[in-house]
Every structure is written in structure tokens, then in C-alpha cells.
Coordinates of C-alpha atoms and ligand atoms in Angstrom, one line a residue:
Chain A
M117 CA 33.5 -22.0 16.1
E118 CA 33.7 -25.5 17.9
Q119 CA 30.3 -26.4 17.1
V120 CA 31.1 -26.1 13.5
N121 CA 32.4 -28.9 11.4
S122 CA 33.4 -27.4 8.3
L123 CA 34.3 -30.3 5.7
E124 CA 35.5 -28.0 2.4
N125 CA 31.9 -26.3 2.1
I126 CA 30.2 -28.6 4.1
I127 CA 29.2 -26.7 7.2
S128 CA 27.6 -29.1 9.5
I129 CA 25.7 -27.4 12.9
N130 CA 24.9 -29.1 15.5
K131 CA 24.1 -26.7 18.6
D132 CA 21.7 -23.8 18.9
G133 CA 22.8 -20.5 18.6
K134 CA 23.5 -17.7 16.5
Y135 CA 26.4 -17.9 13.6
V136 CA 27.8 -15.3 11.3
F137 CA 29.2 -16.9 8.3
D138 CA 31.7 -15.2 5.6
L139 CA 31.1 -16.7 2.5
T140 CA 34.4 -15.6 0.8
K141 CA 35.8 -18.1 2.8
Y142 CA 34.1 -20.7 1.4
N143 CA 34.3 -19.4 -2.4
Q144 CA 30.5 -18.4 -2.5
S145 CA 29.3 -21.9 -1.8
A146 CA 28.5 -23.8 0.9
T147 CA 26.3 -26.4 2.0
F148 CA 24.5 -26.2 5.8
E149 CA 23.5 -29.2 7.5
V150 CA 21.5 -28.2 10.4
L151 CA 21.2 -31.6 12.4
K152 CA 18.6 -32.6 14.5
N153 CA 16.3 -30.8 17.2
I154 CA 18.5 -27.5 17.3
K155 CA 17.6 -24.0 16.7
V156 CA 19.7 -21.7 14.5
D157 CA 20.1 -18.2 13.6
L158 CA 22.2 -17.4 10.6
L159 CA 23.7 -14.1 9.4
L160 CA 25.5 -14.4 6.0
I161 CA 28.0 -11.9 4.9
G162 CA 31.0 -11.6 2.3
F163 CA 28.7 -12.1 -0.8
N164 CA 30.5 -11.8 -3.9
K165 CA 28.8 -11.6 -7.6
N166 CA 27.5 -15.2 -7.5
T167 CA 26.6 -17.3 -4.6
S168 CA 25.1 -21.0 -4.2
L169 CA 23.6 -22.0 -1.2
S170 CA 22.4 -25.3 0.0
F171 CA 20.3 -26.1 3.2
N172 CA 19.3 -29.4 4.7
I173 CA 17.1 -28.9 7.9
S174 CA 17.1 -32.0 9.8
D175 CA 13.9 -33.3 11.9
N176 CA 12.8 -30.9 14.6
S177 CA 15.2 -28.3 13.8
F178 CA 14.1 -24.2 13.1
C179 CA 16.8 -22.7 11.1
Q180 CA 16.4 -19.0 9.7
V181 CA 18.5 -16.8 7.8
K182 CA 19.2 -13.3 7.3
F183 CA 20.6 -11.6 4.1
L184 CA 21.3 -8.1 4.0
I185 CA 22.0 -7.5 0.4
E186 CA 24.3 -4.1 -0.2
N187 CA 26.6 -2.8 -3.0
E188 CA 27.3 -4.5 -6.2
E189 CA 25.2 -6.4 -8.4
K190 CA 24.4 -10.1 -6.9
T191 CA 23.2 -13.2 -7.7
I192 CA 22.0 -15.8 -5.1
N193 CA 20.9 -18.9 -5.8
L194 CA 19.5 -21.1 -3.0
Q195 CA 18.0 -24.8 -2.0
G196 CA 16.2 -25.5 0.8
N197 CA 15.4 -29.4 1.7
L198 CA 13.3 -29.7 5.0
N199 CA 12.5 -33.0 6.8
E200 CA 10.0 -33.5 9.7
N201 CA 8.7 -30.5 11.9
S202 CA 11.0 -28.5 10.6
T203 CA 11.3 -24.5 10.1
F204 CA 13.2 -22.8 7.8
N205 CA 12.6 -19.0 7.4
L206 CA 14.7 -16.7 5.2
Y207 CA 14.7 -12.8 5.0
F208 CA 15.8 -11.1 2.5
A209 CA 16.9 -7.4 2.7
D210 CA 17.9 -5.9 -0.6
Y211 CA 18.9 -2.4 -0.5
C212 CA 21.8 -3.0 -3.3
K213 CA 22.3 -0.4 -5.4
E214 CA 22.8 -2.5 -8.4
N215 CA 21.2 -5.6 -10.0
T216 CA 19.9 -8.6 -7.8
T217 CA 18.5 -11.8 -8.7
V218 CA 17.3 -14.2 -5.8
K219 CA 16.4 -17.6 -7.0
S220 CA 15.1 -20.1 -4.4
N221 CA 13.4 -23.3 -4.7
I222 CA 12.4 -25.1 -1.2
N223 CA 11.6 -28.5 -1.0
L224 CA 9.1 -29.8 2.1
L225 CA 9.8 -33.3 2.2
K226 CA 8.3 -34.3 5.2
N227 CA 5.0 -33.8 7.3
N228 CA 4.9 -30.7 9.4
S229 CA 7.5 -28.9 7.9
N230 CA 7.2 -25.0 7.0
T231 CA 9.1 -22.1 5.6
N232 CA 8.6 -18.4 5.6
V233 CA 9.9 -16.3 2.7
Y234 CA 10.0 -12.7 3.1
F235 CA 11.8 -10.1 0.9
T236 CA 11.9 -6.2 0.9
S237 CA 13.7 -4.9 -2.5
L238 CA 14.3 -1.4 -2.9
A239 CA 15.0 -0.8 -6.9
K240 CA 16.8 2.4 -8.3
G241 CA 18.2 3.8 -11.3
T242 CA 18.1 1.1 -13.9
N243 CA 18.0 -1.6 -11.5
L244 CA 16.7 -5.2 -12.4
K245 CA 15.8 -7.0 -9.1
N246 CA 14.6 -10.4 -10.1
Y247 CA 12.9 -12.9 -7.4
D248 CA 12.5 -16.1 -8.3
I249 CA 10.8 -18.0 -5.6
S250 CA 9.1 -21.6 -5.6
F251 CA 8.1 -24.0 -2.9
N252 CA 7.2 -27.7 -3.6
H253 CA 5.0 -29.4 -1.0
E254 CA 6.0 -33.1 -1.4
V255 CA 4.0 -34.3 1.4
G256 CA 0.9 -33.4 3.5
Y257 CA 0.8 -31.0 6.9
T258 CA 3.3 -28.8 5.2
T259 CA 3.3 -24.9 4.9
S260 CA 4.8 -22.5 2.7
N261 CA 4.4 -18.4 3.3
F262 CA 5.9 -16.4 0.8
E263 CA 5.9 -12.3 1.5
G264 CA 7.4 -9.9 -1.0
Y265 CA 7.2 -5.8 -0.9
G266 CA 8.8 -3.6 -3.4
V267 CA 9.7 0.1 -4.1
A268 CA 10.8 0.6 -8.0
M269 CA 12.0 4.1 -8.2
D270 CA 13.5 6.0 -11.5
D271 CA 13.3 3.3 -14.7
S272 CA 13.7 0.0 -12.3
F273 CA 12.1 -3.1 -13.0
I274 CA 11.0 -5.4 -10.3
K275 CA 10.3 -8.6 -11.5
I276 CA 8.6 -11.4 -8.9
N277 CA 7.6 -15.2 -9.9
G278 CA 6.3 -17.2 -7.1
V279 CA 5.3 -20.6 -7.7
S280 CA 3.7 -22.8 -5.0
H281 CA 3.5 -26.7 -6.0
I282 CA 1.1 -28.8 -4.0
K283 CA 1.7 -32.2 -5.0
E284 CA -0.6 -35.3 -5.1
N285 CA -0.4 -36.6 -1.9
A286 CA 0.1 -33.3 0.0
I287 CA -3.4 -32.9 1.9
K288 CA -3.9 -30.9 4.8
S289 CA -0.9 -28.5 3.4
E290 CA -0.7 -24.6 3.2
A291 CA 0.3 -22.4 0.8
H292 CA 0.1 -18.6 0.7
Q293 CA 2.0 -15.9 -1.7
K294 CA 1.5 -11.9 -0.9
V295 CA 3.4 -9.6 -3.0
K296 CA 3.3 -5.8 -3.1
C297 CA 5.0 -3.6 -4.9
L298 CA 5.0 0.4 -5.4
L299 CA 5.6 2.0 -8.3
F300 CA 7.2 5.6 -7.8
D301 CA 8.3 6.9 -10.5
E302 CA 6.4 7.0 -13.9
K303 CA 8.9 4.9 -15.7
S304 CA 9.3 2.2 -12.9
R305 CA 8.0 -0.9 -13.4
A306 CA 7.0 -4.1 -11.6
I307 CA 5.7 -7.5 -12.6
A308 CA 4.5 -10.3 -10.3
N309 CA 3.4 -13.9 -11.2
P310 CA 2.0 -15.8 -8.4
I311 CA 1.4 -19.4 -9.1
L312 CA -0.3 -21.9 -7.3
K313 CA 0.0 -25.4 -8.9
I314 CA -2.3 -27.5 -6.8
D315 CA -2.6 -31.3 -7.4
C316 CA -4.2 -32.1 -4.1
D317 CA -7.5 -31.6 -2.5
D318 CA -8.0 -30.7 0.9
I319 CA -5.3 -27.8 1.3
I320 CA -5.5 -24.0 1.8
A321 CA -3.9 -21.9 -0.6
S322 CA -4.2 -17.7 -1.4
H323 CA -2.3 -15.3 -3.4
A324 CA -2.2 -11.7 -3.6
C325 CA -0.8 -9.4 -5.5
A326 CA -1.2 -5.7 -5.6
I327 CA 1.1 -3.4 -7.8
G328 CA 0.6 0.1 -8.4
S329 CA 1.4 3.9 -8.0
L330 CA 1.0 5.7 -4.7
N331 CA -2.7 6.0 -3.7
N332 CA -4.4 9.2 -4.1
D333 CA -6.8 8.4 -1.6
H334 CA -4.4 7.5 0.8
I335 CA -1.9 10.5 0.4
F336 CA -5.4 12.7 0.8
Y337 CA -5.9 11.3 3.7
L338 CA -2.9 11.9 5.1
L339 CA -2.7 15.5 3.5
S340 CA -5.9 16.2 5.1
R341 CA -4.2 15.6 8.6
G342 CA -1.6 18.6 7.9
L343 CA 1.4 16.2 6.5
S344 CA 3.0 17.8 3.5
L345 CA 3.4 15.7 0.3
E346 CA 6.8 14.8 1.2
E347 CA 6.1 13.2 4.6
A348 CA 2.9 11.6 3.4
R349 CA 5.0 9.6 1.1
R350 CA 7.8 9.3 3.3
L351 CA 5.4 7.5 5.5
I352 CA 3.9 5.1 3.1
I353 CA 7.3 3.9 1.5
M354 CA 8.8 3.1 5.0
G355 CA 5.4 1.1 5.3
Y356 CA 7.2 -1.2 2.5
L357 CA 10.6 -0.7 3.2
L358 CA 11.1 -0.5 6.9
P359 CA 9.2 -3.7 8.6
I360 CA 11.6 -6.3 7.4
K361 CA 14.1 -4.5 10.0
D362 CA 12.4 -6.3 13.2
Y363 CA 14.1 -9.7 12.0
F364 CA 17.5 -8.4 12.3
D365 CA 19.8 -7.4 14.8
E366 CA 20.9 -4.0 16.0
E367 CA 23.7 -3.4 13.6
D368 CA 21.3 -4.5 10.6
K369 CA 18.5 -3.0 11.9
N370 CA 20.6 0.6 11.7
K371 CA 21.7 -0.3 8.5
I372 CA 18.2 -0.7 7.1
V373 CA 17.0 2.4 8.5
N374 CA 19.6 4.5 7.3
Y375 CA 19.2 3.0 3.8
V376 CA 15.7 3.7 4.0
E377 CA 15.8 7.2 5.8
G378 CA 18.9 8.3 3.7
D379 CA 16.6 8.1 0.6
F380 CA 13.5 9.4 1.6
Chain B
M131 CA -14.3 33.8 16.0
K132 CA -13.6 31.9 13.0
K133 CA -16.1 31.8 9.9
L134 CA -16.0 29.6 7.2
V135 CA -18.0 31.1 4.4
I136 CA -19.1 29.2 0.8
K137 CA -20.6 31.0 -2.0
D138 CA -21.9 29.9 -5.0
L139 CA -19.9 26.5 -5.1
H140 CA -19.7 24.5 -8.2
V141 CA -18.2 21.1 -8.1
E142 CA -17.3 18.6 -10.4
V143 CA -16.5 14.8 -10.1
E144 CA -15.3 12.8 -13.2
G145 CA -17.1 15.4 -15.5
Q146 CA -20.2 15.4 -14.0
E147 CA -21.7 18.7 -12.2
I148 CA -22.7 17.5 -8.9
L149 CA -22.7 20.8 -6.8
K150 CA -24.5 23.6 -8.3
G151 CA -24.3 26.7 -6.9
I152 CA -24.0 26.2 -2.9
N153 CA -23.9 29.0 -0.7
L154 CA -23.4 28.3 3.0
E155 CA -21.5 29.8 6.3
V156 CA -20.8 28.3 9.5
S157 CA -19.0 29.8 12.6
E158 CA -17.2 28.4 15.8
G159 CA -19.4 27.7 18.5
E160 CA -22.5 26.5 15.8
K161 CA -23.6 22.9 15.1
V162 CA -25.2 22.6 11.4
A163 CA -27.0 19.1 10.5
L164 CA -26.7 18.6 7.0
L165 CA -29.1 16.8 5.4
G166 CA -30.1 15.6 2.0
P167 CA -31.0 12.4 0.0
N168 CA -28.4 10.1 -0.8
G169 CA -26.0 11.0 -3.7
H170 CA -27.0 14.8 -3.7
G171 CA -23.7 16.0 -2.9
K172 CA -23.1 16.1 1.1
S173 CA -19.5 14.2 0.8
T174 CA -18.6 16.2 -2.3
L175 CA -19.2 19.4 -0.5
F176 CA -16.9 18.3 2.6
N177 CA -13.9 16.8 0.1
A178 CA -14.2 20.1 -1.9
I179 CA -14.0 22.3 1.0
M180 CA -10.8 19.9 2.1
G181 CA -9.5 20.0 -1.5
N182 CA -9.5 16.2 -2.2
P183 CA -8.3 16.7 -5.8
R184 CA -10.7 14.6 -7.2
Y185 CA -13.5 17.2 -6.8
K186 CA -12.9 19.7 -9.2
I187 CA -14.2 23.6 -8.2
T188 CA -15.7 24.8 -11.3
K189 CA -16.9 28.0 -10.1
G190 CA -17.1 30.1 -6.6
E191 CA -15.3 30.8 -3.5
I192 CA -14.6 29.2 -0.2
F193 CA -13.4 31.4 2.5
L194 CA -11.8 30.5 6.2
D195 CA -11.9 33.8 8.4
G196 CA -11.7 36.1 5.2
E197 CA -8.8 33.8 3.9
N198 CA -9.5 31.9 0.6
V199 CA -9.1 28.8 1.0
L200 CA -9.3 27.5 -2.4
E201 CA -6.0 29.1 -2.7
M202 CA -4.2 26.7 0.0
D203 CA -2.7 23.5 -0.4
V204 CA -4.3 20.2 1.6
P205 CA -2.2 20.6 4.6
T206 CA -2.5 24.4 5.1
R207 CA -6.4 23.8 5.3
S208 CA -5.7 21.3 8.0
K209 CA -3.5 23.7 9.6
K210 CA -5.6 26.5 9.6
G211 CA -8.4 24.5 11.3
L212 CA -10.2 22.6 8.9
F213 CA -11.3 18.8 9.7
L214 CA -12.9 16.0 7.8
C215 CA -13.9 13.0 9.1
F216 CA -14.4 10.8 6.5
Q217 CA -17.4 8.8 5.6
N218 CA -15.1 5.9 4.8
P219 CA -11.9 6.4 6.2
S220 CA -8.9 5.0 4.3
E221 CA -6.8 2.1 5.6
I222 CA -3.2 2.6 5.1
P223 CA -1.4 -1.1 5.6
G224 CA 2.0 -0.4 6.4
V225 CA 1.8 3.1 7.6
N226 CA 2.2 3.0 11.5
S227 CA -1.0 4.5 13.5
A228 CA 1.2 6.3 15.9
D229 CA 3.8 7.8 14.0
F230 CA 1.0 9.1 11.8
L231 CA -0.6 10.7 14.5
K232 CA 2.4 12.3 16.0
A233 CA 3.4 13.9 12.2
A234 CA -0.1 14.9 12.1
I235 CA 0.3 16.5 15.9
N236 CA 4.1 18.0 15.2
E237 CA 2.7 19.8 12.0
H238 CA -0.4 21.3 14.1
S239 CA 1.7 22.7 16.7
E240 CA 4.4 25.4 17.1
K241 CA 7.2 23.1 19.0
R242 CA 7.9 19.5 18.2
V243 CA 6.1 17.4 20.6
S244 CA 8.5 15.1 22.9
L245 CA 7.7 11.2 22.4
Y246 CA 6.8 11.8 26.5
Q247 CA 4.1 14.3 25.7
F248 CA 2.7 12.5 22.8
Y249 CA 2.0 9.2 24.4
K250 CA 0.3 11.4 27.0
I251 CA -1.7 12.9 24.6
L252 CA -2.8 9.9 22.9
D253 CA -3.2 8.0 26.1
Q254 CA -5.8 10.4 27.1
A255 CA -7.4 10.6 23.8
T256 CA -7.7 6.8 23.5
K257 CA -9.5 7.0 26.5
E258 CA -12.2 9.6 25.4
V259 CA -12.9 7.4 22.2
K260 CA -12.7 3.9 23.9
I261 CA -10.1 2.5 21.5
P262 CA -7.3 0.2 23.0
F263 CA -4.1 2.2 23.2
E264 CA -2.2 -1.1 21.6
M265 CA -4.0 -0.6 18.6
F266 CA -2.1 2.5 17.8
N267 CA 1.1 0.3 17.1
R268 CA -1.0 -1.4 14.3
S269 CA -1.0 0.0 10.8
L270 CA -3.3 2.9 9.9
N271 CA -7.0 2.0 10.1
D272 CA -5.7 -1.6 9.1
G273 CA -7.7 -4.0 10.4
F274 CA -10.0 -1.8 12.3
S275 CA -13.8 -2.3 12.2
G276 CA -15.8 0.2 10.8
G277 CA -16.8 1.5 14.3
E278 CA -13.2 1.8 15.5
K279 CA -12.4 3.8 12.2
K280 CA -15.0 6.3 12.9
R281 CA -13.9 6.4 16.7
N282 CA -10.2 6.8 15.1
E283 CA -11.7 9.8 13.3
I284 CA -13.2 11.4 16.2
L285 CA -10.0 10.6 17.8
Q286 CA -7.7 12.9 15.6
M287 CA -10.1 15.4 15.8
L288 CA -9.6 15.6 19.3
L289 CA -5.7 15.4 18.8
L290 CA -6.0 18.3 16.1
N291 CA -8.6 20.6 17.9
P292 CA -9.9 22.0 14.2
S293 CA -11.8 25.5 14.3
I294 CA -14.0 24.0 12.0
A295 CA -14.9 20.5 11.8
M296 CA -17.1 18.2 9.2
L297 CA -18.5 15.2 10.3
D298 CA -19.3 12.6 7.4
E299 CA -22.0 9.8 8.6
I300 CA -19.8 9.7 11.8
D301 CA -22.7 7.2 13.2
S302 CA -23.2 5.2 10.4
G303 CA -22.0 1.8 11.5
L304 CA -21.9 2.4 15.0
D305 CA -24.1 0.9 17.7
V306 CA -25.9 2.7 20.3
D307 CA -22.8 2.5 22.9
A308 CA -20.4 3.9 20.2
I309 CA -22.7 6.5 19.0
N310 CA -22.7 7.7 22.9
I311 CA -19.1 7.6 23.0
V312 CA -19.1 10.1 19.6
S313 CA -21.4 12.3 20.7
D314 CA -19.9 12.6 24.0
C315 CA -16.4 13.7 22.3
I316 CA -18.3 15.9 19.9
N317 CA -20.1 17.8 22.5
K318 CA -17.1 18.1 24.8
Q319 CA -15.0 19.5 22.0
F320 CA -17.9 22.3 21.2
E321 CA -18.5 23.1 25.0
E322 CA -14.5 23.2 25.4
K323 CA -13.3 24.3 22.3
H324 CA -16.1 26.1 20.6
T325 CA -15.2 24.1 17.3
G326 CA -18.1 24.7 14.8
F327 CA -19.4 21.5 13.1
L328 CA -20.8 20.8 10.0
I329 CA -22.9 17.3 10.7
I330 CA -24.3 14.8 8.1
S331 CA -26.1 12.1 9.0
H332 CA -29.2 10.3 8.1
Y333 CA -30.2 9.5 11.9
A334 CA -32.0 11.5 14.4
R335 CA -30.8 9.8 17.2
L336 CA -27.2 11.5 16.6
F337 CA -28.7 15.0 16.6
E338 CA -30.7 14.5 19.3
L339 CA -27.2 13.6 21.1
I340 CA -25.8 16.4 19.8
K341 CA -28.2 19.2 19.6
P342 CA -27.6 20.9 16.2
T343 CA -28.2 24.7 16.3
R344 CA -29.1 24.8 12.7
S345 CA -30.2 22.8 9.6
V346 CA -29.2 22.8 6.0
V347 CA -30.7 20.5 3.6
I348 CA -28.7 19.8 0.3
V349 CA -30.9 18.6 -3.0
N350 CA -29.9 17.9 -6.6
G351 CA -26.4 19.8 -5.4
K352 CA -27.9 23.0 -3.9
V353 CA -29.3 24.2 -0.7
A354 CA -32.7 23.5 -0.7
C355 CA -33.5 25.1 2.3
E356 CA -32.2 26.2 6.2
G357 CA -33.5 26.4 9.2
G358 CA -33.6 25.5 13.0
P359 CA -33.5 22.1 14.4
E360 CA -37.4 21.5 13.4
I361 CA -36.3 20.5 9.8
Y362 CA -33.9 17.7 10.8
K363 CA -37.1 16.6 12.8
R364 CA -39.4 16.7 10.4
I365 CA -37.4 15.1 8.3
D366 CA -36.9 12.2 10.5
K367 CA -40.5 11.8 10.4
E368 CA -41.5 12.8 7.1
G369 CA -38.6 12.1 4.8
Y370 CA -38.1 14.6 2.1
E371 CA -41.6 14.4 0.0
W372 CA -42.6 17.7 1.6
I373 CA -39.6 20.1 0.2
K374 CA -40.9 18.7 -3.0
D375 CA -44.2 20.0 -2.2
E376 CA -43.1 23.1 -0.4
Y377 CA -40.6 24.5 -2.4
G378 CA -41.6 22.9 -5.4
I379 CA -38.0 21.2 -6.4
N380 CA -38.0 17.8 -8.2
I381 CA -35.9 15.9 -6.0
E382 CA -33.8 13.8 -8.5
K383 CA -33.6 10.1 -8.0
E384 CA -31.8 9.1 -4.9
E385 CA -28.7 6.6 -5.4
Q386 CA -28.9 3.5 -3.1
P387 CA -26.3 4.0 -0.6
M388 CA -22.8 2.3 -1.3
N389 CA -22.1 1.5 2.7
K390 CA -18.9 -0.4 2.6
V391 CA -18.7 0.1 6.2
S392 CA -22.0 0.3 7.8
I393 CA -23.0 -3.2 9.5
G394 CA -26.8 -2.4 9.7
V395 CA -26.8 -1.6 13.4
C396 CA -27.6 1.7 13.4
A397 CA -30.4 1.8 16.2
T398 CA -32.9 4.2 14.4
K399 CA -35.2 3.4 11.4
E400 CA -34.0 4.1 7.7
Y401 CA -36.6 7.1 7.0
V402 CA -34.5 8.2 3.8
K403 CA -36.4 5.1 1.4
N404 CA -39.8 6.4 2.2
G405 CA -38.9 9.7 1.8
T406 CA -38.2 10.4 -1.4
S407 CA -39.5 10.4 -5.0
K408 CA -38.4 7.9 -7.5
Ligands
ADP145 N1 -15.1 10.0 -5.8 C1 -16.1 9.9 -6.6 N2 -16.3 9.5 -7.8 C2 -16.9 9.7 -8.5 N3 -18.1 9.9 -8.4 C3 -18.4 10.3 -7.2 C4 -17.1 10.6 -6.5 N4 -17.6 11.1 -5.1 C5 -18.9 11.3 -5.3 N5 -19.1 10.9 -6.5 C6 -20.4 11.0 -7.1 O1 -21.0 12.2 -6.7 C7 -22.3 12.4 -6.7 C8 -22.7 12.6 -5.2 O2 -22.1 12.2 -4.1 P1 -21.6 12.3 -2.7 O3 -21.5 13.8 -2.5 O4 -21.1 11.1 -2.1 O5 -23.4 12.2 -2.4 P2 -23.8 12.2 -0.5 O6 -23.1 12.1 0.5 O7 -24.8 13.3 -0.4 O8 -24.7 10.9 -0.5 C9 -23.0 11.0 -6.7 O9 -23.4 10.8 -8.0 C10 -21.9 10.1 -7.0 O10 -21.7 8.9 -7.6
MG146 MG1 -21.9 10.5 1.6

């Protein structure tokens, strides 16, 4: 790829486009420099057990990164630094059969930077899924959005920490967190701690968190239209696990559908 | 002709007896107005007939065409031809409306409908209830207004074509235009398919448009009186006080309605307030 300059583990990108990076080539640790005024779409593959990633998004650039997390246990550490007018979007589709840890810290360093973090996690067996997602709004006119959907089955446990820190001078900033987890079996567990730290007036912030088992009224509604219990549960679970597929390309979309449909 | 028969039905909700021996019959080709003060068990009756597990049947029987409804699971009741338009339809985020409707139609037909057939059927039905077709790409009832939810209930009734339909305050929260749309759909369903209707409403306006053939009044969890259309007309004028006087029934306190969806635009007066003994 000629647009890409790779100096050891620093990868700088200076042209619009869609890129696929195989992380095994970088020893699971890489810094991505997205240069000014470009629009990039990254798909990362080849995760091993531990991965450390860092992203610097320059002025007026747009960068989205999609993670399809599969197979063995994984830990992903991620840091993002956003400059003026930049957008940084992360999508985690976590269908990993083992434990997953995602730690992400995004710094909104300059005005008009914004970020969206969206994850879907399916936990089974005795899986522990750990999501630590934080945002620092260092300056004004910055926006962060965090949305997470989890389905915990069997004895699994989904743990979500979301911290949005709007600092002293970050006027007109916006921070939103929304987390929903469905506990499928009696022993399934989930905890969500959405935290908003706000050191500034004149901002907009919200958090919503819903954890619970299948809603009996919803089930009754669906059954009353003739759907079987299995079909009703399937439709509700699809609602948690499938929508993220729209952010992925065809091949991964199909994988996601297979992961979800295969189970229900 | 299908017939729903309810015999001496007793129902508990959270340990409290709400229905205390209901006897009621409705056949295809009949329209029955179901009235009664708030909190006296009308919605409880519908939920019990449909099989909502929150409502525990402690005594009595329900038959549909001689078959024991209480032995059927909920989807079977639906497939046998019972339909409930909910007073407060659930919003189910994440469940795609079109997927849900397709699944429901498939459960009700011998052969699976093709995608093409399905969209044709849905397109037709959305025109009848006047909801934009695009809204069915969204989650079920998610972001629908109170009135849209009610019309979505009617749309489902049209799609599933029941033999007995129970409409629970289908007109609350609807403006005049929407009431007209809904009553047109009900009348058409009645004339073309001879569906039998049990219709709960507090407003004479809907009844005037639908013209029920019978009225049944539920007070204190029992049928207090039955008769022709003159009964709903009288209740519209006078409230429920006369039932106390003429039938010697002491009407237990009426509950304040928990109107989750109503936005207070109903066109007729709220007669219930004045008509109950406190
Ligand atoms: N799901 C429920 N949970 C708890 N109480 C209920 C429930 N449904 C009905 N009830 C109670 O049963 C009684 C009758 O209610 P309902 O059948 O809704 O009355 P109506 O439809 O005639 O206004 C009320 O006291 C109400 O509070
Ligand atoms: Mg009611």
C-alpha cells in the first residue's frame, strides 16, 4: 500500500481509503497517525492475546475502526487523541468465545472533535467480558457517545465501566452513554457503571443503563401474535446483537449474522 | 361460526381477586361493547383470555368453539383466532417491526409467505391504517406516538384476521381523524370477515361509529348488567349511578386511570368521573 508509511510500528496514513491491517506484522502494537483532511476506514485483523493500539487523528480527519473479535481470549488496549474537527469512531463486535478485555481511553484535545464508541458483546459459558471505556473532554465543543449492548448467557459476566470526563473549560461539550445488557440465564450477570464527571457548566450529558432479564411483557406481546417462545426470544436477542453488523463490510456482516443465528 | 364462551371466571392479580365470576359469550359476527368503571377488571378479562401469565385463573372456564382455551399456550390461542389489541402496547426496542410482523403472519398461515407477498400485504395494511410504510423498518412501536401504537394494533388485527378480536380502549389517545380511521378498519373487518368483537371504550363516539349489537357492563369484577345498545348510550349520558340504584350493586371505588398513552385529545366528554359513587 503506497499511501501507508510504516516506520517500525508507526503507521501513517495520508490518503482517503479503506485499509486492512494485519496486526501480527506489528507485534500487536501499533500507532496510527491519520494525517490531516482525510477519511479512512480501518479493519484490523490478526489479534493475538494482547494488543496495544494508539491513534492520532489530525485536524479535519475522519477515522473509523472496526473490530471483529473472535476465537480465543483477548485484551485490547487503545488510546485515541483527537485534534480539531476530527471524528474517531470505534466499533467492537465481540463474539469471542473466551474472555475479552477492552480498555479504551479517548482524549478530545481540540475543538469540534467527536467520537462514537459502540460495542456489542455476547458472553457465554464462564466468560468475563470487561469493557473500560473513558473519554476526556479537554476543550469545548467536543462530543462523545458511548453505546454498548451485551447479552450474558450461562454463567458469564459482563462488566462495563464508562467514564466521561468533561473538564473545566470544555463548554458546549456533549457526553452520552447508553448501556443495555440482557441476562439470559439465571446465573448470568452484568454490571454497568456509567460515570459522568462534569467540571464545567453549559454542557449536555446523559447516561442510561438497563440491565435485566427478558421482559415478560415484551415476551407476552410477541406470543400473543402467535410467535413461539423460542422465536420471541430470538427476535429480542437479535435486537441486541445484530444491529452492529451495519457498520461492517459484507464478509464480516455475514460472520456476525452466523455467530448470532448459530446460537439462537 | 366461532364462539367464545366464558364461564364463572375468577382471576387473581398479585394475590388479589379481580374477576369474581364472569359469564360472557361472544360469537363471530357480533359486536359487544364492554363498559365499566376504571379498575373494575375489563383489561384483566382480556389478558386472562389471551393467557397473560400475570393473571392467574383460580376458577372457571373459557372455550373457543368448544375447545378449552385454558389448556392452550398463548401462541396457540392466537393461532386459533383470538386477538388482543392492547390498552398499552409494548415498545420493544431492537425488534424490527417488519421482521416481527412477518413472523406473526407466517405463524398464522399454512405456507410461509414470500417476501414479495409479505410486502404487498403490509403495504396494503399500512394504507388502511394510514401509517407510513417506512415506520415498519423501525423497532416495534419504538418512537411511535400513542395514536400510532393503537393504529399499529389495528394493523396487526387486519394482518392476522382473528375470529374474535378484543379491543382494549383502542380509541384512547386518538384524535377525531384517527378514531375515524380505526373505526373504518373495524367495520370493514366486521363486514368482510365477520370477526366477533369485544370492545372496551369509555367514549360513546367510538360506539356510535361501530354500532355494537350488545352492551355488557362489568362492575366489581362481575357482569352487572347486559343488554342492547341502549345501555352504552345510557352510561354515556348518566354514568354508572343508575346501576347501583336499579341493580342494588354497590360500586367499589373507581381507580384513577393510569393513562400512559392518552394525551387527552379525545373528542367526547369524560363522563366516567361524574357517574361513579365515591
Ligand atoms: N398487571 C397488573 N399488575 C398489578 N395490578 C393489576 C394489573 N392489571 C390489573 N391490575 C389491577 O386489577 C384491577 C383491575 O384492573 P383492570 O383490569 O386494568 O381494570 P380496567 O381495565 O377495568 O380499568 C385494578 O385494581 C388494577 O390495579
Ligand atoms: Mg383497562
